[in-house]
């Protein structure tokens, strides 16, 4: 058996090549790099079992197993209580991240065979009594461990080979794990940015100082599709429908982007036959958190970003009955009056429109002001306007 395994091991290149590392890092960015780790090692060590074990000392639901070389029932039967109080896993928590350890160096072989991990799980998988491993990620109460297991009788055959392979691979495992974590945080941040932009009740875009679009909310996408004063060109940049407006937009974006954090400027696009009137608010986003982009030559550039919020000059503010009920407890009729006042209608106009007496409407107005904590009609309208500006799409 030993001679046969030696021949199989010699027939395979155990060195990790540049192509292997490229695949590992690519999977950390766009795929499943844990599966790639299992593949890399299992291909080089036939006859071994490769275990990826996630451990969490607080949230035990975070303990799980992925593997190559074990039976089909191994993952299902790998339960929380196997690892929760295991002296073997407690010893792994004492190891520095990136170090390669032998099982016998951390725990006496006879003591290991008394653990739940061995008696209630591992011995049912076959003869994998010995292991060489490494901790390649540790964060708070979580850590990720890679174990390569083999029969006790074959320790002399495998131990040195496995240790060399893991020593060569350990720094890359750590880097790939950090890459995957950063990618996950980046994806989460982009998702949160999308959600935040979606809450803005006006068309909103984030652009660089060359008007190249980084993000759009749904209202901005709709505005650009309809070519309402602004359009998105094939170059992924914002352009004005009218030439004069485009010139002032580009100049303003460059000037705001070159200014201080949170510097703000306003632009007004005139109403023409080709475009509706538009008011733009430009805000320089914090330059300390610049967007980093690599160009085709792989040079890294820090780019200042500018937020653009658009408002149509003839667009009226709106409030739903549900919002007014939840915020102030207004009844349906009180909400209808509040909404009409927000649209700029007078008590007299509303009375004619609804065939109601002015006194009835004044009574409703008094209820509106009482419930909103205002004393004058102008204060009521101002309060409603502020609420409408905070209303999500």
Short mmCIF file of C-alpha atoms in Angstrom, two decimals:
data_model
loop_
_atom_site.label_atom_id
_atom_site.label_comp_id
_atom_site.label_asym_id
_atom_site.label_seq_id
_atom_site.Cartn_x
_atom_site.Cartn_y
_atom_site.Cartn_z
CA UNK A 1 0.00 0.00 0.00
CA UNK A 2 2.76 2.44 0.99
CA UNK A 3 4.73 1.78 -2.21
CA UNK A 4 1.60 2.31 -4.32
CA UNK A 5 0.82 5.63 -2.60
CA UNK A 6 4.40 6.78 -2.94
CA UNK A 7 4.22 6.17 -6.67
CA UNK A 8 0.94 8.13 -6.97
CA UNK A 9 2.38 11.02 -4.96
CA UNK A 10 5.54 11.15 -7.08
CA UNK A 11 3.42 11.16 -10.24
CA UNK A 12 1.73 14.38 -9.20
CA UNK A 13 3.40 17.78 -8.91
CA UNK A 14 2.98 18.90 -5.31
CA UNK A 15 4.31 22.41 -5.95
CA UNK A 16 1.73 25.19 -6.16
CA UNK A 17 2.16 26.92 -9.52
CA UNK A 18 1.31 30.44 -10.62
CA UNK A 19 -1.77 29.18 -12.50
CA UNK A 20 -3.06 27.59 -9.30
CA UNK A 21 -2.59 30.81 -7.36
CA UNK A 22 -4.29 32.85 -10.06
CA UNK A 23 -7.31 30.55 -9.85
CA UNK A 24 -7.30 30.77 -6.05
CA UNK A 25 -7.32 34.58 -6.01
CA UNK A 26 -9.83 34.76 -8.85
CA UNK A 27 -12.18 32.49 -6.91
CA UNK A 28 -11.72 34.70 -3.82
CA UNK A 29 -13.02 37.62 -5.88
CA UNK A 30 -15.77 36.08 -7.98
CA UNK A 31 -16.40 32.51 -6.91
CA UNK A 32 -15.95 29.87 -4.22
CA UNK A 33 -12.36 29.91 -3.07
CA UNK A 34 -13.01 27.38 -0.29
CA UNK A 35 -13.87 24.82 -2.96
CA UNK A 36 -10.73 25.82 -4.86
CA UNK A 37 -8.60 25.19 -1.75
CA UNK A 38 -10.07 21.69 -1.41
CA UNK A 39 -9.40 21.00 -5.08
CA UNK A 40 -5.81 22.27 -4.99
CA UNK A 41 -4.83 20.06 -2.05
CA UNK A 42 -6.85 16.93 -2.78
CA UNK A 43 -5.40 16.70 -6.30
CA UNK A 44 -1.86 16.70 -4.88
CA UNK A 45 -2.50 14.32 -1.99
CA UNK A 46 -4.46 11.29 -3.17
CA UNK A 47 -5.54 9.07 -0.30
CA UNK A 48 -5.90 11.99 2.12
CA UNK A 49 -9.05 13.69 3.34
CA UNK A 50 -9.06 17.49 3.15
CA UNK A 51 -11.32 19.27 5.64
CA UNK A 52 -12.31 22.94 5.65
CA UNK A 53 -13.79 23.62 9.11
CA UNK A 54 -15.48 26.88 10.11
CA UNK A 55 -15.57 27.38 13.88
CA UNK A 56 -17.45 29.93 15.96
CA UNK A 57 -17.15 29.91 19.75
CA UNK A 58 -20.32 32.00 20.28
CA UNK A 59 -22.68 31.31 17.40
CA UNK A 60 -22.49 27.55 17.07
CA UNK A 61 -24.64 27.63 13.95
CA UNK A 62 -21.52 29.05 12.34
CA UNK A 63 -19.71 25.72 12.77
CA UNK A 64 -19.73 23.76 9.55
CA UNK A 65 -17.64 21.46 7.38
CA UNK A 66 -16.67 21.17 3.73
CA UNK A 67 -14.42 18.35 2.57
CA UNK A 68 -12.89 16.20 -0.12
CA UNK A 69 -12.17 12.52 0.44
CA UNK A 70 -14.80 11.64 3.05
CA UNK A 71 -18.09 9.79 2.66
CA UNK A 72 -21.30 11.49 1.53
CA UNK A 73 -22.72 11.54 5.07
CA UNK A 74 -19.77 13.42 6.56
CA UNK A 75 -21.16 16.97 6.20
CA UNK A 76 -24.66 16.08 7.42
CA UNK A 77 -23.38 14.26 10.49
CA UNK A 78 -20.90 17.00 11.44
CA UNK A 79 -22.92 18.47 14.31
CA UNK A 80 -22.30 21.46 16.56
CA UNK A 81 -21.72 19.43 19.73
CA UNK A 82 -18.83 17.61 18.03
CA UNK A 83 -16.74 20.79 18.02
CA UNK A 84 -18.26 22.96 20.76
CA UNK A 85 -16.38 21.45 23.73
CA UNK A 86 -13.63 19.55 21.92
CA UNK A 87 -10.15 19.87 23.43
CA UNK A 88 -8.76 19.33 19.92
CA UNK A 89 -10.51 22.40 18.55
CA UNK A 90 -9.65 24.44 21.66
CA UNK A 91 -5.98 23.71 20.99
CA UNK A 92 -6.32 25.04 17.45
CA UNK A 93 -7.47 28.38 18.86
CA UNK A 94 -4.06 28.72 20.54
CA UNK A 95 -2.19 28.47 17.24
CA UNK A 96 -1.03 31.64 15.44
CA UNK A 97 -2.81 32.33 12.17
CA UNK A 98 -0.72 31.01 9.29
CA UNK A 99 1.31 28.51 11.31
CA UNK A 100 1.28 24.86 10.22
CA UNK A 101 0.75 22.36 13.04
CA UNK A 102 0.84 18.60 13.46
CA UNK A 103 -1.96 17.03 15.41
CA UNK A 104 0.45 15.14 17.70
CA UNK A 105 2.16 18.45 18.61
CA UNK A 106 -1.12 19.87 19.94
CA UNK A 107 -2.71 16.87 21.61
CA UNK A 108 -1.61 13.46 22.83
CA UNK A 109 -2.74 10.74 20.36
CA UNK A 110 -4.47 8.72 23.09
CA UNK A 111 -6.28 11.84 24.39
CA UNK A 112 -7.35 12.71 20.84
CA UNK A 113 -9.02 9.32 20.49
CA UNK A 114 -11.19 10.08 23.52
CA UNK A 115 -12.69 13.24 21.99
CA UNK A 116 -16.25 13.38 20.62
CA UNK A 117 -14.83 14.52 17.32
CA UNK A 118 -12.95 11.24 16.96
CA UNK A 119 -15.27 8.76 18.72
CA UNK A 120 -18.63 10.03 17.46
CA UNK A 121 -17.67 11.21 14.01
CA UNK A 122 -14.17 10.76 12.61
CA UNK A 123 -13.73 7.03 13.26
CA UNK A 124 -16.93 6.40 11.26
CA UNK A 125 -15.34 8.05 8.23
CA UNK A 126 -12.42 5.61 7.97
CA UNK A 127 -8.78 5.62 9.03
CA UNK A 128 -7.93 9.34 9.23
CA UNK A 129 -6.43 9.43 12.71
CA UNK A 130 -3.60 11.87 11.94
CA UNK A 131 -3.64 15.41 10.61
CA UNK A 132 -1.57 18.41 9.63
CA UNK A 133 -3.42 21.71 9.58
CA UNK A 134 -3.35 25.50 9.55
CA UNK A 135 -5.60 28.30 10.78
CA UNK A 136 -5.85 30.72 7.85
CA UNK A 137 -8.56 33.12 9.07
CA UNK A 138 -9.48 34.34 12.55
CA UNK A 139 -11.87 37.20 13.25
CA UNK A 140 -13.51 37.76 16.62
CA UNK A 141 -15.17 34.51 17.66
CA UNK A 142 -14.75 32.89 14.22
CA UNK A 143 -11.88 31.05 12.63
CA UNK A 144 -11.32 28.89 9.53
CA UNK A 145 -9.12 25.81 9.77
CA UNK A 146 -7.76 23.58 7.04
CA UNK A 147 -6.91 20.00 8.01
CA UNK A 148 -5.33 17.34 5.83
CA UNK A 149 -6.06 13.92 7.36
CA UNK A 150 -4.44 10.57 6.65
CA UNK A 151 -4.13 7.12 8.26
CA UNK A 152 -1.92 6.83 11.33
CA UNK A 153 0.00 4.05 9.65
CA UNK A 154 0.95 6.39 6.77
CA UNK A 155 2.17 9.30 8.90
CA UNK A 156 5.77 8.91 7.72
CA UNK A 157 4.60 8.94 4.11
CA UNK A 158 2.34 11.98 4.35
CA UNK A 159 3.37 14.23 7.24
CA UNK A 160 6.40 15.93 5.69
CA UNK A 161 4.74 16.33 2.28
CA UNK A 162 1.60 17.87 3.78
CA UNK A 163 3.52 20.26 5.99
CA UNK A 164 5.59 21.53 3.05
CA UNK A 165 2.49 21.98 0.90
CA UNK A 166 0.61 23.87 3.62
CA UNK A 167 3.62 26.05 4.46
CA UNK A 168 3.84 27.08 0.81
CA UNK A 169 0.11 27.66 0.59
CA UNK A 170 -0.64 29.24 4.01
CA UNK A 171 0.27 32.87 3.12
CA UNK A 172 -1.90 32.66 0.01
CA UNK A 173 -4.78 31.18 1.99
CA UNK A 174 -4.63 34.14 4.37
CA UNK A 175 -4.46 36.65 1.52
CA UNK A 176 -7.30 34.96 -0.36
CA UNK A 177 -9.43 34.91 2.80
CA UNK A 178 -8.81 38.63 3.34
CA UNK A 179 -9.60 39.29 -0.33
CA UNK A 180 -12.88 37.40 -0.04
CA UNK A 181 -13.78 39.36 3.12
CA UNK A 182 -13.01 42.69 1.46
CA UNK A 183 -15.05 41.67 -1.58
CA UNK A 184 -17.99 40.76 0.69
CA UNK A 185 -17.74 44.13 2.45
CA UNK A 186 -17.50 45.92 -0.89
CA UNK A 187 -20.60 44.12 -2.20
CA UNK A 188 -22.44 44.96 1.02
CA UNK A 189 -21.42 48.63 0.77
CA UNK A 190 -22.59 48.81 -2.86
CA UNK A 191 -25.89 47.22 -1.89
CA UNK A 192 -26.35 49.70 0.98
CA UNK A 193 -25.49 52.58 -1.39
CA UNK A 194 -28.11 51.35 -3.87
CA UNK A 195 -30.71 51.15 -1.10
CA UNK A 196 -29.81 54.61 0.22
CA UNK A 197 -30.02 56.20 -3.24
CA UNK A 198 -33.36 54.45 -3.73
CA UNK A 199 -34.74 56.27 -0.67
CA UNK A 200 -34.08 59.72 -2.16
CA UNK A 201 -37.40 61.02 -3.54
CA UNK A 202 -35.70 62.76 -6.48
CA UNK A 203 -33.55 61.60 -9.40
CA UNK A 204 -30.04 61.16 -7.93
CA UNK A 205 -26.72 60.20 -9.50
CA UNK A 206 -23.12 59.85 -8.35
CA UNK A 207 -20.53 60.88 -10.93
CA UNK A 208 -16.80 61.55 -11.06
CA UNK A 209 -15.37 64.91 -12.07
CA UNK A 210 -15.61 63.93 -15.76
CA UNK A 211 -19.36 63.28 -15.35
CA UNK A 212 -18.77 59.52 -15.64
CA UNK A 213 -21.70 57.80 -13.89
CA UNK A 214 -20.95 55.58 -10.90
CA UNK A 215 -24.48 55.08 -9.52
CA UNK A 216 -28.06 56.03 -10.36
CA UNK A 217 -31.27 55.62 -8.40
CA UNK A 218 -34.42 54.37 -10.17
CA UNK A 219 -35.83 57.88 -10.63
CA UNK A 220 -32.62 59.03 -12.30
CA UNK A 221 -32.62 55.99 -14.58
CA UNK A 222 -36.17 56.81 -15.63
CA UNK A 223 -35.34 60.48 -16.20
CA UNK A 224 -32.36 59.58 -18.39
CA UNK A 225 -34.36 57.05 -20.40
CA UNK A 226 -36.90 59.77 -21.16
CA UNK A 227 -34.14 62.27 -22.05
CA UNK A 228 -35.56 64.84 -19.63
CA UNK A 229 -32.86 67.55 -19.72
CA UNK A 230 -30.10 64.99 -19.07
CA UNK A 231 -29.05 61.92 -21.08
CA UNK A 232 -26.59 59.09 -20.51
CA UNK A 233 -24.20 58.80 -23.43
CA UNK A 234 -22.49 55.72 -24.83
CA UNK A 235 -19.38 56.92 -22.97
CA UNK A 236 -21.26 56.37 -19.65
CA UNK A 237 -21.15 60.11 -18.97
CA UNK A 238 -23.98 62.54 -18.22
CA UNK A 239 -24.74 65.02 -21.00
CA UNK A 240 -27.16 67.92 -21.16
CA UNK A 241 -29.83 67.95 -23.86
CA UNK A 242 -29.04 71.60 -24.55
CA UNK A 243 -25.42 72.47 -25.34
CA UNK A 244 -25.27 75.51 -23.05
CA UNK A 245 -26.60 73.50 -20.10
CA UNK A 246 -24.11 70.68 -20.73
CA UNK A 247 -21.23 73.14 -20.68
CA UNK A 248 -22.27 74.63 -17.35
CA UNK A 249 -22.93 71.16 -15.90
CA UNK A 250 -19.45 69.87 -16.76
CA UNK A 251 -17.82 73.05 -15.47
CA UNK A 252 -19.78 72.92 -12.21
CA UNK A 253 -19.04 69.22 -11.62
CA UNK A 254 -15.30 69.80 -12.10
CA UNK A 255 -15.29 72.83 -9.81
CA UNK A 256 -17.34 71.17 -7.07
CA UNK A 257 -15.21 68.01 -7.30
CA UNK A 258 -12.05 70.07 -6.86
CA UNK A 259 -13.45 71.87 -3.82
CA UNK A 260 -13.90 70.98 -0.17
CA UNK A 261 -15.89 68.06 1.21
CA UNK A 262 -19.64 68.67 1.12
CA UNK A 263 -19.26 71.79 -1.03
CA UNK A 264 -22.61 72.41 -2.69
CA UNK A 265 -23.69 74.23 -5.84
CA UNK A 266 -27.00 74.69 -7.66
CA UNK A 267 -27.71 74.84 -11.38
CA UNK A 268 -30.90 75.75 -13.22
CA UNK A 269 -31.64 74.32 -16.65
CA UNK A 270 -34.00 76.50 -18.63
CA UNK A 271 -37.24 75.23 -20.14
CA UNK A 272 -36.97 74.79 -23.92
CA UNK A 273 -38.74 72.88 -26.65
CA UNK A 274 -36.40 69.94 -26.05
CA UNK A 275 -36.28 69.88 -22.26
CA UNK A 276 -38.28 70.58 -19.13
CA UNK A 277 -36.95 73.03 -16.56
CA UNK A 278 -34.64 71.39 -14.04
CA UNK A 279 -32.84 72.42 -10.86
CA UNK A 280 -29.69 70.45 -10.00
CA UNK A 281 -28.01 70.26 -6.60
CA UNK A 282 -24.32 69.24 -6.77
CA UNK A 283 -22.55 68.01 -3.62
CA UNK A 284 -18.88 67.04 -3.34
CA UNK A 285 -18.68 63.71 -1.52
CA UNK A 286 -16.03 63.28 1.18
CA UNK A 287 -12.65 63.20 -0.62
CA UNK A 288 -11.13 61.21 2.26
CA UNK A 289 -13.19 58.28 1.02
CA UNK A 290 -12.29 58.51 -2.62
CA UNK A 291 -13.32 55.96 -5.19
CA UNK A 292 -10.33 53.93 -6.39
CA UNK A 293 -10.19 52.82 -10.01
CA UNK A 294 -7.54 50.92 -11.95
CA UNK A 295 -7.13 51.80 -15.61
CA UNK A 296 -6.06 49.51 -18.45
CA UNK A 297 -2.41 49.97 -17.48
CA UNK A 298 -3.27 48.82 -13.92
CA UNK A 299 -2.44 52.20 -12.44
CA UNK A 300 -4.56 53.15 -9.48
CA UNK A 301 -6.28 56.54 -9.42
CA UNK A 302 -8.19 58.25 -6.62
CA UNK A 303 -11.29 59.90 -8.05
CA UNK A 304 -13.39 62.55 -6.36
CA UNK A 305 -17.11 61.95 -6.63
CA UNK A 306 -20.02 64.35 -6.89
CA UNK A 307 -23.66 63.66 -6.05
CA UNK A 308 -26.24 65.22 -8.37
CA UNK A 309 -29.86 65.55 -7.24
CA UNK A 310 -32.40 66.74 -9.81
CA UNK A 311 -35.75 68.46 -9.25
CA UNK A 312 -38.19 69.46 -11.96
CA UNK A 313 -39.25 73.05 -11.42
CA UNK A 314 -42.92 72.25 -12.04
CA UNK A 315 -42.93 69.07 -9.94
CA UNK A 316 -45.28 69.21 -6.95
CA UNK A 317 -44.68 67.62 -3.56
CA UNK A 318 -46.90 64.73 -2.55
CA UNK A 319 -47.87 62.99 0.66
CA UNK A 320 -49.89 59.81 1.03
CA UNK A 321 -52.78 59.40 3.45
CA UNK A 322 -50.94 56.48 5.05
CA UNK A 323 -47.90 58.65 5.79
CA UNK A 324 -50.02 61.44 7.26
CA UNK A 325 -51.96 58.95 9.36
CA UNK A 326 -48.83 57.26 10.72
CA UNK A 327 -47.02 60.56 11.34
CA UNK A 328 -49.75 62.84 12.67
CA UNK A 329 -52.88 60.72 13.00
CA UNK A 330 -54.79 62.75 10.36
CA UNK A 331 -58.14 61.40 9.20
CA UNK A 332 -58.88 60.89 5.51
CA UNK A 333 -60.55 64.31 5.11
CA UNK A 334 -57.84 66.04 7.13
CA UNK A 335 -55.22 64.35 4.93
CA UNK A 336 -56.99 65.46 1.76
CA UNK A 337 -56.97 69.06 2.98
CA UNK A 338 -53.28 68.85 3.95
CA UNK A 339 -52.36 67.41 0.54
CA UNK A 340 -54.31 70.13 -1.28
CA UNK A 341 -52.62 72.89 0.75
CA UNK A 342 -49.24 71.35 -0.07
CA UNK A 343 -50.12 71.61 -3.77
CA UNK A 344 -50.59 75.36 -3.31
CA UNK A 345 -54.40 75.48 -3.32
CA UNK A 346 -56.21 78.02 -1.13
CA UNK A 347 -59.09 77.34 1.27
CA UNK A 348 -61.44 79.09 -1.16
CA UNK A 349 -60.30 76.97 -4.14
CA UNK A 350 -60.63 73.77 -2.14
CA UNK A 351 -64.13 74.78 -0.95
CA UNK A 352 -65.31 75.27 -4.53
CA UNK A 353 -63.64 72.12 -5.76
CA UNK A 354 -65.14 69.92 -3.02
CA UNK A 355 -68.46 71.79 -2.63
CA UNK A 356 -67.75 72.41 1.04
CA UNK A 357 -68.16 75.52 3.15
CA UNK A 358 -65.07 77.50 4.06
CA UNK A 359 -65.97 77.11 7.74
CA UNK A 360 -65.94 73.31 7.44
CA UNK A 361 -62.51 73.51 5.87
CA UNK A 362 -61.30 75.95 8.53
CA UNK A 363 -62.40 73.43 11.19
CA UNK A 364 -60.43 70.72 9.42
CA UNK A 365 -57.47 73.13 9.11
CA UNK A 366 -57.60 73.69 12.86
CA UNK A 367 -57.47 69.93 13.43
CA UNK A 368 -54.53 69.63 11.03
CA UNK A 369 -52.57 72.33 12.83
CA UNK A 370 -53.40 70.90 16.25
CA UNK A 371 -52.21 67.41 15.28
CA UNK A 372 -49.05 68.64 13.52
CA UNK A 373 -48.13 71.05 16.32
CA UNK A 374 -48.31 74.18 14.13
CA UNK A 375 -50.14 77.49 14.72
CA UNK A 376 -50.28 79.05 11.27
CA UNK A 377 -51.22 77.73 7.86
CA UNK A 378 -47.80 78.68 6.49
CA UNK A 379 -46.10 76.67 9.25
CA UNK A 380 -48.35 73.71 8.49
CA UNK A 381 -47.40 73.78 4.80
CA UNK A 382 -43.70 74.09 5.68
CA UNK A 383 -43.95 71.06 7.98
CA UNK A 384 -45.74 69.04 5.29
CA UNK A 385 -43.12 70.06 2.73
CA UNK A 386 -40.26 68.85 4.95
CA UNK A 387 -42.08 65.56 5.43
CA UNK A 388 -42.60 65.14 1.68
CA UNK A 389 -38.88 65.69 1.05
CA UNK A 390 -38.03 62.82 3.41
CA UNK A 391 -40.51 60.48 1.73
CA UNK A 392 -38.84 57.55 -0.04
CA UNK A 393 -39.71 56.65 -3.61
#
